[in-house]
Amino acid sequence: MINYSRSPWVSPIVVIIKKNGVDIRLCIDYRLVNSLTQLMVYPMPLINDLLEDLESPLWYCSLDMASGFWVVKMTDRARLISAFITPFGLFEWNRMPFGLKNAPQIYQRMIDNALYGFTRILKSEDHGGTADVFEDGEPVAPGRPSVLGRRSYIDDILIPANSWDQLCDRVEGLLEACDKWNLSISVVKSFWGMPKVEYLGHKISHNGLEANPKDLSALTDLAIPGSLRVMQSFLGSLNYYSRFIEDYAFYASVLYELRKIDFAAMTKEATQRRIQQVLKAEGADPRSQEDRDVDHRRTLDPEAPDPMKVDPRWIHAHRSFNVIKTRIATTPILRHFDPEREATVVVYASDWAISGALMQASEVDKALISIAPKKEPRRKSQAPIPTIGRDEELYIVSFDGSARVKRGGGAYSAILWRLPERRVVKARSGYAEGLT
């Protein structure tokens, strides 16, 4: 795995104690190396795409690859760059370690090629034992679909099947691909032939999709953060499950408005005591939780007066924080989208947030498919909500994008349809700078 090194590169190590309090996990701080590494451009799969088209399968396998990135051999130059210092000397990796900037893209590319068979595996004796199959390999003609009928996310593989025979065929195809590419599956961490499995922080079954945070108690037992950075981390972890949280845009928008000066004031003992007095008085309110939520939404106006003479934004922040924690612990089951059923979009808009829910009629009632929260910009000119006249044309705009919080910028794509024929008028994708 590692060898002694004479590399001019060096990265420090970080030792982390595992949960059992005895074993350790050796981590390497590659931040300096990564800052000097050019990002490898490769289309990573979108998690939302991997969670779709699951309305038909009855059986699932959720597999985790063994050894992870260690199955990838390092080039001589990469070994030098991976060098790390320990009390016992300077070492370098023979196999690709965790933490390098392009490690996920390289492993994803290898898994995609194993599933789809883009290139033929080269014989080692013809290339001196090492070769880059993506540079020197010969394309397989003609191409074939994935042995699983879908992509995987790095080392997490989901195998859905409509029948037990189909499941066995797909598992057999995967094992053959793994054998060719010298990949191993962790039997202990994998789930085979089950009606419900865990995959990418979700529970998947024929009935629908459930949120499954890795450590739910860490979210529900968390006190309101005392700094802006911790609050941003909390909101970032919840964004992954925002589709499960009703009215998420309304409550999260209050927390997004807080700044460093607000946290400095809220953490004062006198301020905390007055805030808790207000919240305690609300806890004695005999009304139902639903009625209190409605009243809370009505009083989210930052200019609303507070009887305790505390900045009302701080009171609203505590209320919203508690509501979000409660709702992440009681998230609903989202039904898989059925293209054969009629879809209904339920929308709600206020002066400071908009949201929508995609629903479909089921045998019993409307089944929730997804929740799409969105905080509305401060200026109405940025996101106008027009009124439609009878003589005006109707269009539908779909938008998908992601932004990096720390550095800004993000990829986006948008499509404009014209109704009622649903004709595509314009489509565009790109990368925008300066996003937050």
Tab-separated table of C-alpha atoms in Angstrom:
chain	number	residue	atom	x	y	z
A	1	MET	CA	0.000	0.000	0.000
A	2	ILE	CA	2.758	2.473	0.961
A	3	ASN	CA	6.522	2.733	0.603
A	4	TYR	CA	9.256	4.885	2.068
A	5	SER	CA	9.631	8.001	-0.044
A	6	ARG	CA	12.209	10.600	-1.071
A	7	SER	CA	9.608	12.907	-2.546
A	8	PRO	CA	10.019	16.697	-2.315
A	9	TRP	CA	6.282	16.807	-1.571
A	10	VAL	CA	4.992	16.355	1.956
A	11	SER	CA	1.524	16.480	3.543
A	12	PRO	CA	0.739	16.212	7.273
A	13	ILE	CA	-1.338	13.464	8.854
A	14	VAL	CA	-4.368	13.765	11.135
A	15	VAL	CA	-5.206	10.910	13.522
A	16	ILE	CA	-8.896	10.437	14.348
A	17	ILE	CA	-10.142	8.113	17.082
A	18	LYS	CA	-12.966	5.838	15.914
A	19	LYS	CA	-16.260	5.484	17.779
A	20	ASN	CA	-15.058	2.468	19.779
A	21	GLY	CA	-12.434	4.690	21.413
A	22	VAL	CA	-9.595	2.272	20.632
A	23	ASP	CA	-9.001	2.066	16.888
A	24	ILE	CA	-7.673	5.007	14.918
A	25	ARG	CA	-8.245	6.306	11.405
A	26	LEU	CA	-5.255	7.826	9.649
A	27	CYS	CA	-6.223	10.836	7.548
A	28	ILE	CA	-3.923	12.940	5.407
A	29	ASP	CA	-4.350	16.682	4.983
A	30	TYR	CA	-4.036	17.182	1.220
A	31	ARG	CA	-5.407	20.730	1.172
A	32	LEU	CA	-2.183	22.252	-0.149
A	33	VAL	CA	-1.774	19.509	-2.761
A	34	ASN	CA	-5.391	19.877	-3.869
A	35	SER	CA	-5.067	23.651	-4.197
A	36	LEU	CA	-2.267	23.088	-6.740
A	37	THR	CA	-4.023	20.260	-8.588
A	38	GLN	CA	-5.989	20.920	-11.763
A	39	LEU	CA	-9.536	19.620	-11.466
A	40	MET	CA	-10.287	16.657	-13.692
A	41	VAL	CA	-13.474	17.319	-15.649
A	42	TYR	CA	-15.736	14.271	-15.595
A	43	PRO	CA	-19.571	14.144	-15.486
A	44	MET	CA	-20.372	12.863	-12.015
A	45	PRO	CA	-23.891	11.418	-11.672
A	46	LEU	CA	-26.562	13.533	-9.996
A	47	ILE	CA	-27.961	11.888	-6.883
A	48	ASN	CA	-31.505	12.986	-7.740
A	49	ASP	CA	-31.185	11.185	-11.081
A	50	LEU	CA	-30.067	7.992	-9.342
A	51	LEU	CA	-33.156	8.115	-7.105
A	52	GLU	CA	-35.597	8.248	-10.025
A	53	ASP	CA	-37.167	5.528	-12.180
A	54	LEU	CA	-37.677	3.301	-9.149
A	55	GLU	CA	-41.480	2.980	-9.252
A	56	SER	CA	-41.481	-0.545	-10.764
A	57	PRO	CA	-38.736	-2.560	-8.979
A	58	LEU	CA	-39.737	-4.967	-6.234
A	59	TRP	CA	-36.245	-6.132	-5.250
A	60	TYR	CA	-33.089	-4.182	-4.521
A	61	CYS	CA	-29.410	-4.715	-3.820
A	62	SER	CA	-27.400	-1.928	-2.197
A	63	LEU	CA	-23.702	-2.696	-2.590
A	64	ASP	CA	-20.565	-1.059	-1.242
A	65	MET	CA	-17.250	-1.679	-2.966
A	66	ALA	CA	-14.421	-3.037	-0.818
A	67	SER	CA	-11.125	-1.144	-0.417
A	68	GLY	CA	-12.558	1.802	-2.343
A	69	PHE	CA	-9.934	3.861	-4.119
A	70	TRP	CA	-7.148	1.462	-3.146
A	71	VAL	CA	-7.853	-0.720	-6.196
A	72	VAL	CA	-6.406	2.022	-8.442
A	73	LYS	CA	-2.635	1.956	-8.980
A	74	MET	CA	-0.727	5.235	-8.761
A	75	THR	CA	1.627	6.526	-11.439
A	76	ASP	CA	5.204	7.386	-10.459
A	77	ARG	CA	4.444	11.109	-10.465
A	78	ALA	CA	1.255	10.670	-8.456
A	79	ARG	CA	3.154	8.635	-5.854
A	80	LEU	CA	5.559	11.496	-5.262
A	81	ILE	CA	2.720	13.989	-4.905
A	82	SER	CA	0.901	11.728	-2.412
A	83	ALA	CA	3.832	11.656	0.041
A	84	PHE	CA	2.987	12.223	3.710
A	85	ILE	CA	5.088	12.644	6.852
A	86	THR	CA	4.809	10.553	10.033
A	87	PRO	CA	6.951	10.170	13.179
A	88	PHE	CA	8.444	7.089	11.488
A	89	GLY	CA	9.488	8.778	8.250
A	90	LEU	CA	8.222	9.974	4.880
A	91	PHE	CA	5.933	7.609	2.964
A	92	GLU	CA	4.153	7.605	-0.394
A	93	TRP	CA	1.139	5.682	-1.679
A	94	ASN	CA	1.327	2.852	-4.191
A	95	ARG	CA	-2.476	2.864	-4.457
A	96	MET	CA	-4.789	5.850	-4.804
A	97	PRO	CA	-5.656	7.196	-1.328
A	98	PHE	CA	-8.706	9.051	-0.077
A	99	GLY	CA	-8.505	12.828	0.039
A	100	LEU	CA	-6.910	13.624	-3.305
A	101	LYS	CA	-8.854	16.121	-5.400
A	102	ASN	CA	-9.435	13.940	-8.453
A	103	ALA	CA	-9.780	10.577	-6.700
A	104	PRO	CA	-13.630	10.477	-6.889
A	105	GLN	CA	-13.648	11.343	-10.607
A	106	ILE	CA	-11.026	8.706	-11.422
A	107	TYR	CA	-12.874	6.002	-9.505
A	108	GLN	CA	-16.228	7.033	-10.994
A	109	ARG	CA	-14.755	6.833	-14.489
A	110	MET	CA	-13.447	3.338	-13.800
A	111	ILE	CA	-16.800	2.150	-12.394
A	112	ASP	CA	-18.684	3.615	-15.370
A	113	ASN	CA	-16.360	1.838	-17.759
A	114	ALA	CA	-16.790	-1.443	-15.880
A	115	LEU	CA	-20.594	-1.152	-16.090
A	116	TYR	CA	-20.837	0.073	-19.688
A	117	GLY	CA	-17.652	-1.382	-21.203
A	118	PHE	CA	-16.453	1.735	-23.028
A	119	THR	CA	-12.903	0.415	-23.561
A	120	ARG	CA	-11.254	-2.981	-23.806
A	121	ILE	CA	-8.942	-4.012	-20.978
A	122	LEU	CA	-5.345	-4.108	-22.152
A	123	LYS	CA	-3.026	-7.045	-21.616
A	124	SER	CA	-0.312	-6.063	-19.168
A	125	GLU	CA	2.435	-7.919	-21.056
A	126	ASP	CA	1.899	-5.661	-24.086
A	127	HIS	CA	2.377	-2.461	-22.106
A	128	GLY	CA	5.050	-3.195	-19.548
A	129	GLY	CA	2.629	-3.958	-16.740
A	130	THR	CA	1.033	-0.495	-16.451
A	131	ALA	CA	-1.100	1.497	-18.865
A	132	ASP	CA	-3.888	4.054	-18.878
A	133	VAL	CA	-6.822	2.264	-20.497
A	134	PHE	CA	-8.582	5.580	-21.064
A	135	GLU	CA	-5.646	6.918	-23.089
A	136	ASP	CA	-4.500	3.743	-24.879
A	137	GLY	CA	-7.512	1.442	-24.700
A	138	GLU	CA	-9.499	0.398	-27.744
A	139	PRO	CA	-13.216	1.277	-27.801
A	140	VAL	CA	-15.617	-1.621	-27.716
A	141	ALA	CA	-17.918	-1.543	-30.734
A	142	PRO	CA	-20.821	-1.420	-30.639
A	143	GLY	CA	-21.581	0.055	-27.216
A	144	ARG	CA	-23.869	-1.705	-24.780
A	145	PRO	CA	-26.110	-0.533	-21.946
A	146	SER	CA	-25.043	-0.769	-18.327
A	147	VAL	CA	-25.145	-4.268	-16.865
A	148	LEU	CA	-27.320	-2.731	-14.122
A	149	GLY	CA	-29.454	-0.572	-16.401
A	150	ARG	CA	-28.199	2.522	-14.550
A	151	ARG	CA	-25.103	4.300	-13.223
A	152	SER	CA	-23.655	4.107	-9.737
A	153	TYR	CA	-22.392	6.849	-7.434
A	154	ILE	CA	-18.652	6.235	-6.948
A	155	ASP	CA	-18.480	3.075	-4.792
A	156	ASP	CA	-22.193	2.938	-3.864
A	157	ILE	CA	-24.125	0.697	-6.266
A	158	LEU	CA	-27.892	0.163	-6.392
A	159	ILE	CA	-29.363	-2.780	-8.317
A	160	PRO	CA	-33.155	-2.514	-8.814
A	161	ALA	CA	-35.130	-5.324	-10.432
A	162	ASN	CA	-38.758	-5.970	-11.308
A	163	SER	CA	-38.423	-9.693	-10.596
A	164	TRP	CA	-36.137	-12.069	-8.752
A	165	ASP	CA	-34.793	-13.536	-12.001
A	166	GLN	CA	-33.911	-10.087	-13.307
A	167	LEU	CA	-32.144	-9.312	-10.038
A	168	CYS	CA	-30.038	-12.484	-10.313
A	169	ASP	CA	-29.124	-11.677	-13.923
A	170	ARG	CA	-28.008	-8.160	-13.039
A	171	VAL	CA	-25.996	-9.342	-10.042
A	172	GLU	CA	-24.282	-11.930	-12.238
A	173	GLY	CA	-23.473	-9.268	-14.840
A	174	LEU	CA	-22.032	-6.997	-12.147
A	175	LEU	CA	-19.865	-9.775	-10.703
A	176	GLU	CA	-18.451	-10.526	-14.154
A	177	ALA	CA	-17.625	-6.839	-14.674
A	178	CYS	CA	-15.988	-6.630	-11.240
A	179	ASP	CA	-13.920	-9.730	-11.993
A	180	LYS	CA	-12.607	-8.190	-15.224
A	181	TRP	CA	-11.650	-4.929	-13.531
A	182	ASN	CA	-10.309	-6.478	-10.315
A	183	LEU	CA	-13.022	-4.869	-8.188
A	184	SER	CA	-14.265	-6.336	-4.919
A	185	ILE	CA	-17.607	-5.958	-3.152
A	186	SER	CA	-17.814	-5.657	0.628
A	187	VAL	CA	-20.254	-8.385	1.661
A	188	VAL	CA	-20.531	-7.024	5.203
A	189	LYS	CA	-21.560	-3.523	4.082
A	190	SER	CA	-23.892	-4.703	1.301
A	191	PHE	CA	-27.570	-5.684	1.277
A	192	TRP	CA	-28.743	-8.374	-1.156
A	193	GLY	CA	-32.219	-9.102	-2.494
A	194	MET	CA	-34.293	-6.989	-0.112
A	195	PRO	CA	-37.599	-5.105	-0.595
A	196	LYS	CA	-36.134	-2.045	1.173
A	197	VAL	CA	-32.508	-0.897	1.224
A	198	GLU	CA	-30.450	2.096	2.316
A	199	TYR	CA	-28.791	4.061	-0.471
A	200	LEU	CA	-27.093	7.474	-0.466
A	201	GLY	CA	-28.731	8.616	2.756
A	202	HIS	CA	-32.202	7.383	1.758
A	203	LYS	CA	-34.363	4.327	2.282
A	204	ILE	CA	-35.695	2.997	-1.007
A	205	SER	CA	-38.592	0.609	-1.482
A	206	HIS	CA	-41.433	-0.014	-3.901
A	207	ASN	CA	-43.623	2.249	-1.751
A	208	GLY	CA	-41.411	5.296	-2.093
A	209	LEU	CA	-38.430	7.235	-0.847
A	210	GLU	CA	-37.612	8.014	2.789
A	211	ALA	CA	-35.014	10.333	4.283
A	212	ASN	CA	-32.394	8.440	6.255
A	213	PRO	CA	-29.804	10.810	7.774
A	214	LYS	CA	-26.669	9.014	8.900
A	215	ASP	CA	-26.893	10.449	12.409
A	216	LEU	CA	-30.398	11.800	12.975
A	217	SER	CA	-29.823	12.457	16.680
A	218	ALA	CA	-26.933	14.778	15.809
A	219	LEU	CA	-29.464	17.011	14.028
A	220	THR	CA	-32.448	16.727	16.347
A	221	ASP	CA	-30.419	17.150	19.570
A	222	LEU	CA	-28.383	20.066	18.251
A	223	ALA	CA	-28.750	23.377	20.057
A	224	ILE	CA	-29.095	26.471	17.919
A	225	PRO	CA	-25.626	27.225	16.515
A	226	GLY	CA	-23.642	30.001	18.128
A	227	SER	CA	-21.750	31.056	15.017
A	228	LEU	CA	-22.474	31.752	11.371
A	229	ARG	CA	-20.176	28.956	10.156
A	230	VAL	CA	-21.925	26.301	12.250
A	231	MET	CA	-25.337	27.543	11.077
A	232	GLN	CA	-24.209	27.339	7.447
A	233	SER	CA	-23.025	23.782	8.049
A	234	PHE	CA	-26.391	22.876	9.600
A	235	LEU	CA	-28.374	24.350	6.708
A	236	GLY	CA	-26.071	22.701	4.196
A	237	SER	CA	-26.724	19.280	5.708
A	238	LEU	CA	-30.491	19.890	5.563
A	239	ASN	CA	-30.452	21.047	1.942
A	240	TYR	CA	-29.806	17.434	0.970
A	241	TYR	CA	-33.221	16.528	2.427
A	242	SER	CA	-35.103	19.730	1.576
A	243	ARG	CA	-37.465	17.828	-0.744
A	244	PHE	CA	-38.821	16.012	2.341
A	245	ILE	CA	-39.386	19.087	4.541
A	246	GLU	CA	-42.646	20.938	4.038
A	247	ASP	CA	-42.353	24.745	4.115
A	248	TYR	CA	-38.560	24.440	4.310
A	249	ALA	CA	-38.088	27.690	2.375
A	250	PHE	CA	-40.151	29.639	4.892
A	251	TYR	CA	-38.252	28.493	7.955
A	252	ALA	CA	-34.764	28.309	6.442
A	253	SER	CA	-34.987	31.817	4.983
A	254	VAL	CA	-35.081	33.259	8.508
A	255	LEU	CA	-31.870	31.418	9.393
A	256	TYR	CA	-30.161	32.435	6.157
A	257	GLU	CA	-30.749	36.108	7.016
A	258	LEU	CA	-28.647	35.919	10.206
A	259	ARG	CA	-25.179	37.486	10.145
A	260	LYS	CA	-22.118	37.344	12.407
A	261	ILE	CA	-23.304	40.348	14.399
A	262	ASP	CA	-26.591	38.558	15.148
A	263	PHE	CA	-24.832	35.481	16.529
A	264	ALA	CA	-22.566	37.669	18.659
A	265	ALA	CA	-25.643	39.305	20.205
A	266	MET	CA	-27.748	36.136	20.532
A	267	THR	CA	-25.051	34.272	22.467
A	268	LYS	CA	-25.081	36.803	25.302
A	269	GLU	CA	-26.497	35.334	28.487
A	270	ALA	CA	-29.091	38.075	29.023
A	271	THR	CA	-30.354	37.776	25.449
A	272	GLN	CA	-30.573	33.995	25.671
A	273	ARG	CA	-32.547	34.267	28.910
A	274	ARG	CA	-35.115	36.612	27.361
A	275	ILE	CA	-35.435	34.488	24.228
A	276	GLN	CA	-36.045	31.369	26.295
A	277	GLN	CA	-38.736	33.194	28.277
A	278	VAL	CA	-40.599	33.970	25.056
A	279	LEU	CA	-40.238	30.393	23.789
A	280	LYS	CA	-41.346	28.990	27.135
A	281	ALA	CA	-44.473	31.141	27.031
A	282	GLU	CA	-45.193	29.828	23.536
A	283	GLY	CA	-44.762	26.260	24.796
A	284	ALA	CA	-47.647	26.812	27.191
A	285	ASP	CA	-49.876	27.866	24.292
A	286	PRO	CA	-52.914	25.509	24.342
A	287	ARG	CA	-53.352	25.714	20.558
A	288	SER	CA	-52.340	22.864	18.299
A	289	GLN	CA	-48.894	22.728	16.698
A	290	GLU	CA	-50.464	23.397	13.296
A	291	ASP	CA	-52.130	26.581	14.557
A	292	ARG	CA	-48.868	27.755	16.103
A	293	ASP	CA	-47.046	27.104	12.825
A	294	VAL	CA	-49.590	29.205	10.944
A	295	ASP	CA	-49.195	32.012	13.458
A	296	HIS	CA	-45.429	31.691	13.192
A	297	ARG	CA	-45.516	32.106	9.418
A	298	ARG	CA	-47.627	35.226	9.825
A	299	THR	CA	-45.134	36.789	12.248
A	300	LEU	CA	-41.980	36.135	10.242
A	301	ASP	CA	-41.922	39.799	9.215
A	302	PRO	CA	-38.642	41.165	10.650
A	303	GLU	CA	-40.408	44.421	11.514
A	304	ALA	CA	-42.942	42.732	13.792
A	305	PRO	CA	-42.657	43.996	17.398
A	306	ASP	CA	-41.674	41.639	20.189
A	307	PRO	CA	-43.094	41.971	23.710
A	308	MET	CA	-39.718	41.199	25.306
A	309	LYS	CA	-37.974	43.953	23.302
A	310	VAL	CA	-35.558	41.508	21.720
A	311	ASP	CA	-34.755	41.677	18.024
A	312	PRO	CA	-37.709	39.779	16.502
A	313	ARG	CA	-35.407	38.098	13.980
A	314	TRP	CA	-33.695	36.242	16.837
A	315	ILE	CA	-37.022	34.989	18.179
A	316	HIS	CA	-38.087	33.879	14.711
A	317	ALA	CA	-34.715	32.185	14.205
A	318	HIS	CA	-35.180	30.059	17.336
A	319	ARG	CA	-38.736	29.183	16.325
A	320	SER	CA	-37.698	28.212	12.805
A	321	PHE	CA	-34.732	26.200	14.052
A	322	ASN	CA	-36.953	24.155	16.378
A	323	VAL	CA	-39.579	23.573	13.676
A	324	ILE	CA	-36.980	22.377	11.155
A	325	LYS	CA	-35.481	19.943	13.669
A	326	THR	CA	-38.936	18.530	14.359
A	327	ARG	CA	-39.775	18.107	10.690
A	328	ILE	CA	-36.508	16.420	9.720
A	329	ALA	CA	-37.314	13.759	12.327
A	330	THR	CA	-40.836	13.236	10.933
A	331	THR	CA	-40.285	13.432	7.189
A	332	PRO	CA	-42.966	11.858	4.963
A	333	ILE	CA	-42.527	9.032	2.471
A	334	LEU	CA	-42.277	10.413	-1.057
A	335	ARG	CA	-43.974	8.207	-3.615
A	336	HIS	CA	-42.094	7.335	-6.795
A	337	PHE	CA	-43.239	9.327	-9.799
A	338	ASP	CA	-45.604	7.334	-11.997
A	339	PRO	CA	-45.679	8.606	-15.608
A	340	GLU	CA	-49.077	6.932	-16.097
A	341	ARG	CA	-50.796	9.060	-13.428
A	342	GLU	CA	-51.871	12.669	-13.652
A	343	ALA	CA	-49.531	15.061	-11.848
A	344	THR	CA	-50.541	18.123	-9.842
A	345	VAL	CA	-48.270	20.956	-8.708
A	346	VAL	CA	-49.375	22.707	-5.507
A	347	VAL	CA	-47.639	26.075	-5.123
A	348	TYR	CA	-47.467	28.691	-2.400
A	349	ALA	CA	-45.916	32.165	-2.548
A	350	SER	CA	-45.438	34.996	-0.084
A	351	ASP	CA	-43.450	38.223	-0.049
A	352	TRP	CA	-40.236	36.418	0.899
A	353	ALA	CA	-40.433	32.773	-0.221
A	354	ILE	CA	-42.015	30.466	-2.765
A	355	SER	CA	-42.478	26.698	-2.667
A	356	GLY	CA	-44.190	23.935	-4.545
A	357	ALA	CA	-45.134	20.287	-4.114
A	358	LEU	CA	-45.483	17.721	-6.884
A	359	MET	CA	-48.360	15.323	-6.193
A	360	GLN	CA	-50.124	12.484	-7.993
A	361	ALA	CA	-53.518	10.921	-7.402
A	362	SER	CA	-53.313	7.451	-5.840
A	363	GLU	CA	-55.927	4.881	-4.931
A	364	VAL	CA	-56.470	6.576	-1.569
A	365	ASP	CA	-55.565	10.249	-1.882
A	366	LYS	CA	-53.027	12.626	-3.281
A	367	ALA	CA	-49.541	11.141	-2.887
A	368	LEU	CA	-46.628	13.497	-2.267
A	369	ILE	CA	-43.836	13.137	-4.847
A	370	SER	CA	-41.468	15.982	-4.014
A	371	ILE	CA	-41.268	19.358	-2.283
A	372	ALA	CA	-39.406	22.196	-4.004
A	373	PRO	CA	-38.631	25.072	-1.620
A	374	LYS	CA	-37.014	28.287	-2.792
A	375	LYS	CA	-36.220	31.514	-1.025
A	376	GLU	CA	-37.379	34.487	-3.080
A	377	PRO	CA	-34.839	37.270	-3.819
A	378	ARG	CA	-35.138	40.563	-2.000
A	379	ARG	CA	-35.929	42.527	-5.138
A	380	LYS	CA	-39.159	41.664	-6.867
A	381	SER	CA	-37.576	42.509	-10.219
A	382	GLN	CA	-35.355	39.440	-9.849
A	383	ALA	CA	-38.235	36.983	-9.630
A	384	PRO	CA	-41.569	38.529	-10.631
A	385	ILE	CA	-44.796	36.576	-10.217
A	386	PRO	CA	-46.921	37.740	-13.160
A	387	THR	CA	-50.667	37.618	-13.602
A	388	ILE	CA	-51.829	35.836	-16.767
A	389	GLY	CA	-54.531	37.231	-18.991
A	390	ARG	CA	-56.754	35.162	-21.259
A	391	ASP	CA	-55.106	36.457	-24.414
A	392	GLU	CA	-51.552	35.819	-23.206
A	393	GLU	CA	-49.355	32.859	-24.077
A	394	LEU	CA	-48.276	30.376	-21.412
A	395	TYR	CA	-44.789	28.987	-20.910
A	396	ILE	CA	-43.163	26.589	-18.477
A	397	VAL	CA	-39.588	27.036	-17.283
A	398	SER	CA	-37.640	24.219	-15.647
A	399	PHE	CA	-34.363	25.052	-13.941
A	400	ASP	CA	-31.713	22.921	-12.312
A	401	GLY	CA	-28.455	24.145	-10.863
A	402	SER	CA	-25.938	23.964	-8.061
A	403	ALA	CA	-23.683	26.560	-6.471
A	404	ARG	CA	-20.548	26.218	-4.391
A	405	VAL	CA	-20.931	28.191	-1.174
A	406	LYS	CA	-17.254	28.837	-0.412
A	407	ARG	CA	-15.848	29.793	-3.798
A	408	GLY	CA	-19.008	30.805	-5.626
A	409	GLY	CA	-19.981	29.747	-9.098
A	410	GLY	CA	-21.993	26.774	-10.222
A	411	ALA	CA	-23.408	24.841	-13.145
A	412	TYR	CA	-26.977	25.340	-14.326
A	413	SER	CA	-29.398	24.271	-17.044
A	414	ALA	CA	-32.828	25.558	-18.067
A	415	ILE	CA	-35.527	24.642	-20.578
A	416	LEU	CA	-38.428	26.837	-21.737
A	417	TRP	CA	-41.596	25.101	-22.989
A	418	ARG	CA	-44.565	26.697	-24.709
A	419	LEU	CA	-48.075	25.530	-23.841
A	420	PRO	CA	-50.276	23.771	-24.728
A	421	GLU	CA	-48.192	21.835	-27.280
A	422	ARG	CA	-45.203	21.706	-24.865
A	423	ARG	CA	-42.806	22.785	-27.586
A	424	VAL	CA	-39.240	23.518	-26.490
A	425	VAL	CA	-38.620	27.188	-27.223
A	426	LYS	CA	-35.151	27.512	-25.754
A	427	ALA	CA	-32.681	25.414	-23.783
A	428	ARG	CA	-29.460	26.536	-22.209
A	429	SER	CA	-26.775	25.282	-19.840
A	430	GLY	CA	-23.545	26.759	-18.584
A	431	TYR	CA	-21.443	27.867	-15.638
A	432	ALA	CA	-22.038	31.109	-13.757
A	433	GLU	CA	-19.524	32.908	-11.556
A	434	GLY	CA	-20.181	34.703	-8.315
A	435	LEU	CA	-23.053	32.554	-7.024
A	436	THR	CA	-23.700	32.008	-3.312
